[in-house]
Tab-separated table of C-alpha atoms in Angstrom:
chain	number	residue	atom	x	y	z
A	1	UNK	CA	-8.410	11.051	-11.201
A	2	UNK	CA	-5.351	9.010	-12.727
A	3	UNK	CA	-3.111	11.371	-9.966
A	4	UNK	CA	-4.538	9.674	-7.346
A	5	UNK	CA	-2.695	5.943	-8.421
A	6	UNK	CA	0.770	7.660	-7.506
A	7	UNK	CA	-0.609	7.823	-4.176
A	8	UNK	CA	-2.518	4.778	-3.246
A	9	UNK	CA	-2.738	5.912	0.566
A	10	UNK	CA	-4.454	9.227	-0.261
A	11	UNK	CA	-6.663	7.730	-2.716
A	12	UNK	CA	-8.280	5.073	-0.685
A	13	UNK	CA	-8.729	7.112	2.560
A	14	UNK	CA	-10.703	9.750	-0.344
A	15	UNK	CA	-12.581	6.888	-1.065
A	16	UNK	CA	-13.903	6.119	2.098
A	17	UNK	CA	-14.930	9.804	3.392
A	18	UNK	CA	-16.897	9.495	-0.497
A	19	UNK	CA	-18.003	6.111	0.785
A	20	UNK	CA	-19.700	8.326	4.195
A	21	UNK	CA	-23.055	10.335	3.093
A	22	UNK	CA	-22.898	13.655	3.939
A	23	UNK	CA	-25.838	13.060	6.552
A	24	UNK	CA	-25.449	9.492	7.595
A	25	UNK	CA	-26.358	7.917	11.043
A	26	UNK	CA	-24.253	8.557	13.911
A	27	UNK	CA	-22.587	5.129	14.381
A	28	UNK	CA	-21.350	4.399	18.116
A	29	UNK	CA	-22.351	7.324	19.446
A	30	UNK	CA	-22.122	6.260	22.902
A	31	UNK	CA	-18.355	4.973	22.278
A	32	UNK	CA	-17.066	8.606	23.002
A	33	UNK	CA	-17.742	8.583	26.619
A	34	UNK	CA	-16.515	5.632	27.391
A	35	UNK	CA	-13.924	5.660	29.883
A	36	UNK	CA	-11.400	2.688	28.202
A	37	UNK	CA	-11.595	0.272	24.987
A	38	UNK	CA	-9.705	-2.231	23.391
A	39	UNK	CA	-8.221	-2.763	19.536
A	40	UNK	CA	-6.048	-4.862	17.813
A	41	UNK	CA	-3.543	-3.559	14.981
A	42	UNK	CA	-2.084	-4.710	11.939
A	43	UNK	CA	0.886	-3.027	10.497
A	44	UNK	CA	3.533	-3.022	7.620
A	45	UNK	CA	6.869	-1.481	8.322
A	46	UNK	CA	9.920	-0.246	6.691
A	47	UNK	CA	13.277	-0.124	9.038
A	48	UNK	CA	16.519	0.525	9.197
A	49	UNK	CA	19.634	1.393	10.823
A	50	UNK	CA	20.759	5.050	10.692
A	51	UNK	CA	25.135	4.802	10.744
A	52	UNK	CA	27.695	6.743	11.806
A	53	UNK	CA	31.279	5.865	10.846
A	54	UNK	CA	33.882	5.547	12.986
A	55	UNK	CA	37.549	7.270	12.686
A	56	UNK	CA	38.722	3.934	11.163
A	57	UNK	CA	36.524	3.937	8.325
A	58	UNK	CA	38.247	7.328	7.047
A	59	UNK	CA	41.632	6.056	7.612
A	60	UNK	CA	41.352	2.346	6.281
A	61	UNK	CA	41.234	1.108	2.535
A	62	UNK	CA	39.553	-1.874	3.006
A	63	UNK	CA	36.292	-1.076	3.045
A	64	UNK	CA	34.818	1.451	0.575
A	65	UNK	CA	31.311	2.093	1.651
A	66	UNK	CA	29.093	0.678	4.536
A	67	UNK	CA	25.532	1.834	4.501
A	68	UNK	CA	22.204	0.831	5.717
A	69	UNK	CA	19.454	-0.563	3.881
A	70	UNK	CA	15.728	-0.350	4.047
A	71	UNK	CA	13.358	-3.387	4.416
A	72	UNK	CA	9.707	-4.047	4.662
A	73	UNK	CA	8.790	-6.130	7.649
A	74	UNK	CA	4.743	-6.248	9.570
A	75	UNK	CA	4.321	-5.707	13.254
A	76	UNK	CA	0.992	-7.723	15.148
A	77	UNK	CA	-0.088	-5.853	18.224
A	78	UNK	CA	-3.136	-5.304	20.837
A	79	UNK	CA	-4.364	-1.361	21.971
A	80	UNK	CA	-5.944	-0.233	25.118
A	81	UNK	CA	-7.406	3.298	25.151
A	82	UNK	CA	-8.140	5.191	28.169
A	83	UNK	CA	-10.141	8.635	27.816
A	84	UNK	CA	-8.542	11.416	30.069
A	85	UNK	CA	-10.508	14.369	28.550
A	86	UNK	CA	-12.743	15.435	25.661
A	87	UNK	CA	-9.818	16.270	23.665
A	88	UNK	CA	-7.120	13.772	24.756
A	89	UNK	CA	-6.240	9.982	25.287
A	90	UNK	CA	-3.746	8.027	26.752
A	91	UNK	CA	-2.932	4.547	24.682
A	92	UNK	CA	-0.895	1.203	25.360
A	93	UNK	CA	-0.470	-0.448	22.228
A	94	UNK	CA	2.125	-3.555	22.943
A	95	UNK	CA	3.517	-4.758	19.363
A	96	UNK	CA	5.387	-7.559	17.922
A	97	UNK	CA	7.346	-6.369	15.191
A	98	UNK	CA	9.332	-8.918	12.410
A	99	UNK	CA	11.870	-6.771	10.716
A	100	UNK	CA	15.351	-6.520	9.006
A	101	UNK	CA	17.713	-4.115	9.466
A	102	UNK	CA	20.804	-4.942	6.959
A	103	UNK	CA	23.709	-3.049	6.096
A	104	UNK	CA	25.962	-2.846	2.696
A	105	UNK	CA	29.482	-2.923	2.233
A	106	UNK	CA	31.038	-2.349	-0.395
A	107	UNK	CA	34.903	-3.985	-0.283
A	108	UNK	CA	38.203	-3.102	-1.678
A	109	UNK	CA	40.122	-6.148	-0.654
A	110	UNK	CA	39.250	-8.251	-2.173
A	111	UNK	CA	36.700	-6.810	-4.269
A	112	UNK	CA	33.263	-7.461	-3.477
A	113	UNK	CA	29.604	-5.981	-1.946
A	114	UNK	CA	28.320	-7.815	1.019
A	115	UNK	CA	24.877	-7.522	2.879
A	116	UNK	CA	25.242	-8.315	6.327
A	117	UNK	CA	21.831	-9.319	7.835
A	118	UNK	CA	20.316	-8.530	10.764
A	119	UNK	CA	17.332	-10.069	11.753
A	120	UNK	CA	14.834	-8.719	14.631
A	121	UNK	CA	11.868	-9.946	16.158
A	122	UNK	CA	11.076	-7.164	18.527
A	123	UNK	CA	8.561	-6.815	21.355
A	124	UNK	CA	7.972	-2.776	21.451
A	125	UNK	CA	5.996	-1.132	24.394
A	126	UNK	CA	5.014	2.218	23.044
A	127	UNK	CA	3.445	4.864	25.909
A	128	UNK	CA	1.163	7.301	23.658
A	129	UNK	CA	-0.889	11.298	24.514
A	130	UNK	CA	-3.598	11.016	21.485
A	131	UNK	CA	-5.121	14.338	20.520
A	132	UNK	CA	-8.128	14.301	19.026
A	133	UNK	CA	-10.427	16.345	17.002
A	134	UNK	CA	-14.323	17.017	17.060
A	135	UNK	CA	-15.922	14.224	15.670
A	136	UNK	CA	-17.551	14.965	11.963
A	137	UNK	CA	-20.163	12.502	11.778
A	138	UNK	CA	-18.673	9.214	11.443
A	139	UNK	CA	-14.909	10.595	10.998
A	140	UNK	CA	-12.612	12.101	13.867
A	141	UNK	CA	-8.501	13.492	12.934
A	142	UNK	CA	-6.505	12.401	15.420
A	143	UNK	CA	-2.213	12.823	15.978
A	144	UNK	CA	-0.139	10.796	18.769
A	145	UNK	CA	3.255	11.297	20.045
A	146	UNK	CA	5.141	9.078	22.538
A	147	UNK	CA	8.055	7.301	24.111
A	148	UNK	CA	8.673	3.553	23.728
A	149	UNK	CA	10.844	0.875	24.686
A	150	UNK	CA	11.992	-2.576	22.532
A	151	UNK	CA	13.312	-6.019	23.217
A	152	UNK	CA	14.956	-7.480	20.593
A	153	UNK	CA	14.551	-11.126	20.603
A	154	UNK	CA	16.691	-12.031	18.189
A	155	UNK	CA	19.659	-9.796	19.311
A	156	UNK	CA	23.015	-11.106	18.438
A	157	UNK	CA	24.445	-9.353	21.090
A	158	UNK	CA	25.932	-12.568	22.511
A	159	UNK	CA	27.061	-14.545	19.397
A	160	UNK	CA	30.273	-16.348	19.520
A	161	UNK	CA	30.913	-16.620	16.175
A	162	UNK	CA	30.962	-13.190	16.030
A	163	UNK	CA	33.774	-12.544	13.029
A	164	UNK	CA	31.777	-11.486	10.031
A	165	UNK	CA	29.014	-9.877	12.049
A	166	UNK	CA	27.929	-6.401	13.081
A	167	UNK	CA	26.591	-6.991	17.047
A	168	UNK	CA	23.328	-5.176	18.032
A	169	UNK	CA	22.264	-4.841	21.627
A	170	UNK	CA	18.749	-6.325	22.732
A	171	UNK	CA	16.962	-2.932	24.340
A	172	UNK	CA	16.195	-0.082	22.138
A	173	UNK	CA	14.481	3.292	23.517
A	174	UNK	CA	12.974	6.285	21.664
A	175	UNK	CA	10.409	8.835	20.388
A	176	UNK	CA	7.434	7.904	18.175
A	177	UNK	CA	5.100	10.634	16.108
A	178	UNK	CA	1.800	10.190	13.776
A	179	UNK	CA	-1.826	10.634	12.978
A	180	UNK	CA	-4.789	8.928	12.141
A	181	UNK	CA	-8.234	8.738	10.987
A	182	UNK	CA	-11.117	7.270	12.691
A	183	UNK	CA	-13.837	5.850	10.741
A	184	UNK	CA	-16.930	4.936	12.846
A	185	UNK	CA	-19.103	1.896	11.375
A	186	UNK	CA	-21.905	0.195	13.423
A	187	UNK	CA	-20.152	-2.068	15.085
A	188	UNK	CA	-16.147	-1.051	15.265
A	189	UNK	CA	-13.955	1.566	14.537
A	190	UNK	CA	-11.595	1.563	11.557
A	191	UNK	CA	-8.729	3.533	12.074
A	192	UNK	CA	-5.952	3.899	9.381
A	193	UNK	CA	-2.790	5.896	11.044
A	194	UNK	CA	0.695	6.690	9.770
A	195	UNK	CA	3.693	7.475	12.276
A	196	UNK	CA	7.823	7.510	12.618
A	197	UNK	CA	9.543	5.956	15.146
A	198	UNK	CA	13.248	6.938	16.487
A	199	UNK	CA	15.303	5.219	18.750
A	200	UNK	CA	17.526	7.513	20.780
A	201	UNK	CA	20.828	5.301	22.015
A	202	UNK	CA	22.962	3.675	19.845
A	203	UNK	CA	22.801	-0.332	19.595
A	204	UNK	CA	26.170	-0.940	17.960
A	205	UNK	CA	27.854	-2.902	20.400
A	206	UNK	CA	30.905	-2.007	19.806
A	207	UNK	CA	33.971	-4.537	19.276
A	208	UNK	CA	37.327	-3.590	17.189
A	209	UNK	CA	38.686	-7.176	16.211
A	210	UNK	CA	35.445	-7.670	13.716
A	211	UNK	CA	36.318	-6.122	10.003
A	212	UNK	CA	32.805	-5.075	9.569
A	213	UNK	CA	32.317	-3.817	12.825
A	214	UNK	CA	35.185	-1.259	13.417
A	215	UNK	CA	34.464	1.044	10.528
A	216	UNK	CA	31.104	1.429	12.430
A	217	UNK	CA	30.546	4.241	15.414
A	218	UNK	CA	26.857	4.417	15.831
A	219	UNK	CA	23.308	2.468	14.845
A	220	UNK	CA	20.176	4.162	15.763
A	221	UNK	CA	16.980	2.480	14.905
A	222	UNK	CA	14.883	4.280	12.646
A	223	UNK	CA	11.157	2.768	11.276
A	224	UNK	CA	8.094	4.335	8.926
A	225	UNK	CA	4.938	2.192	10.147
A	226	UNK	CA	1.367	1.984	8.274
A	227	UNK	CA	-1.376	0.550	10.659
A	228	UNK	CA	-4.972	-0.672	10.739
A	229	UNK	CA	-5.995	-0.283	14.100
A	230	UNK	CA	-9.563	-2.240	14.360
A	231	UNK	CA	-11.428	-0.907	17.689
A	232	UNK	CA	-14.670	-1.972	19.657
């Protein structure tokens, strides 16, 4: 039993299929044929910034290491679900996302580590296929895997005073994968689900007259999400 603390996740979703009796009452049992419903989702997030060095960095003494950093950040969103078959779904679930994405450095002259901030409030439009399992009872398996686009509304991109910062460009697009559980109660559907999300291009804008900046080739947005999807 005392295993199950290391894994808080695991425990509580244990918890809840315990919480089910083995014969209860088929909650919502109409809710699989409809043709579209409508959610809302809670997440947490941790995000950050996948780097590449440039050629500079390997030929420059000036600064020693520049890495990214992880942060925890929470993302507000709506869902719409439309049912295309027994089997699979196709979902819109628009998200606000509040995240940082910082990066270390680690200086030789003069000697010093600096964390360079960079702040995002991000509007994400992810496009999902949702395969489902056979419902068991008042419990369905579920996996998604889709392509998304984000708006950074707090990109930098076009900051003057631009000398000690690290520019990031405003439209990020990518790849997300994950799965799910849905728990049917009598009146809603709680639905616990887990996924990665990739961005494909790189949103270093590049510029080499900023120090931090030039010992930097590529930034790819990278982000572990936890969400509570509640649906009607």
């Amino acid at each position: 039993m005392f295993h199950l603390l290391r894994y808080p996740l695991a425990g509580a979703l244990l918890l809840l299929l315990g919480a089910l009796p083995a014969r209860a009452q088929i909650n919502m049992e109409e809710h699989d044929r409809k043709p579209y419903y409508f959610g809302i989702t809670l997440a947490a997030n941790q995000s950050y910034l996948r780097l590449t060095h440039s050629d500079i960095f390997l030929h420059q003494d000036s600064i020693m290491v520049a890495e990214p950093l992880k942060t925890v950040g929470f993302n507000l969103g709506l869902l719409a679900n439309l049912r295309l078959s027994n089997r699979f779904d196709l979902r819109v679930n628009p998200q606000l996302l509040f995240a940082n994405k910082n990066l270390f450095f680690k200086e030789n002259y003069p000697k010093r580590d600096t964390e360079k901030k960079v702040e995002s409030i991000v509007v994400s439009f992810p496009l999902q296929i949702k395969f489902k399992s056979d419902r068991i009872n008042n419990m369905r398996v579920y996996t998604i895997a889709g392509m998304k686009v984000d708006h950074d509304l707090a990109s930098n991109k076009s900051s003057r005073k631009a000398e000690d910062l690290v520019k990031i460009n405003k439209t990020t697009y990518g790849y997300e994968l994950g799965a799910g559980f849905e728990f049917y109660f009598q009146s809603f559907i709680f639905t616990p689900e887990f996924k990665i999300s990739s961005g494909l291009n790189n949103v270093h804008v590049k510029d080499p007259n900023l120090r931090y900046s030039n010992v930097i080739d590529q930034l790819q947005s990278r982000m572990i999400v936890f969400s509570i999807h509640l649906q009607g």
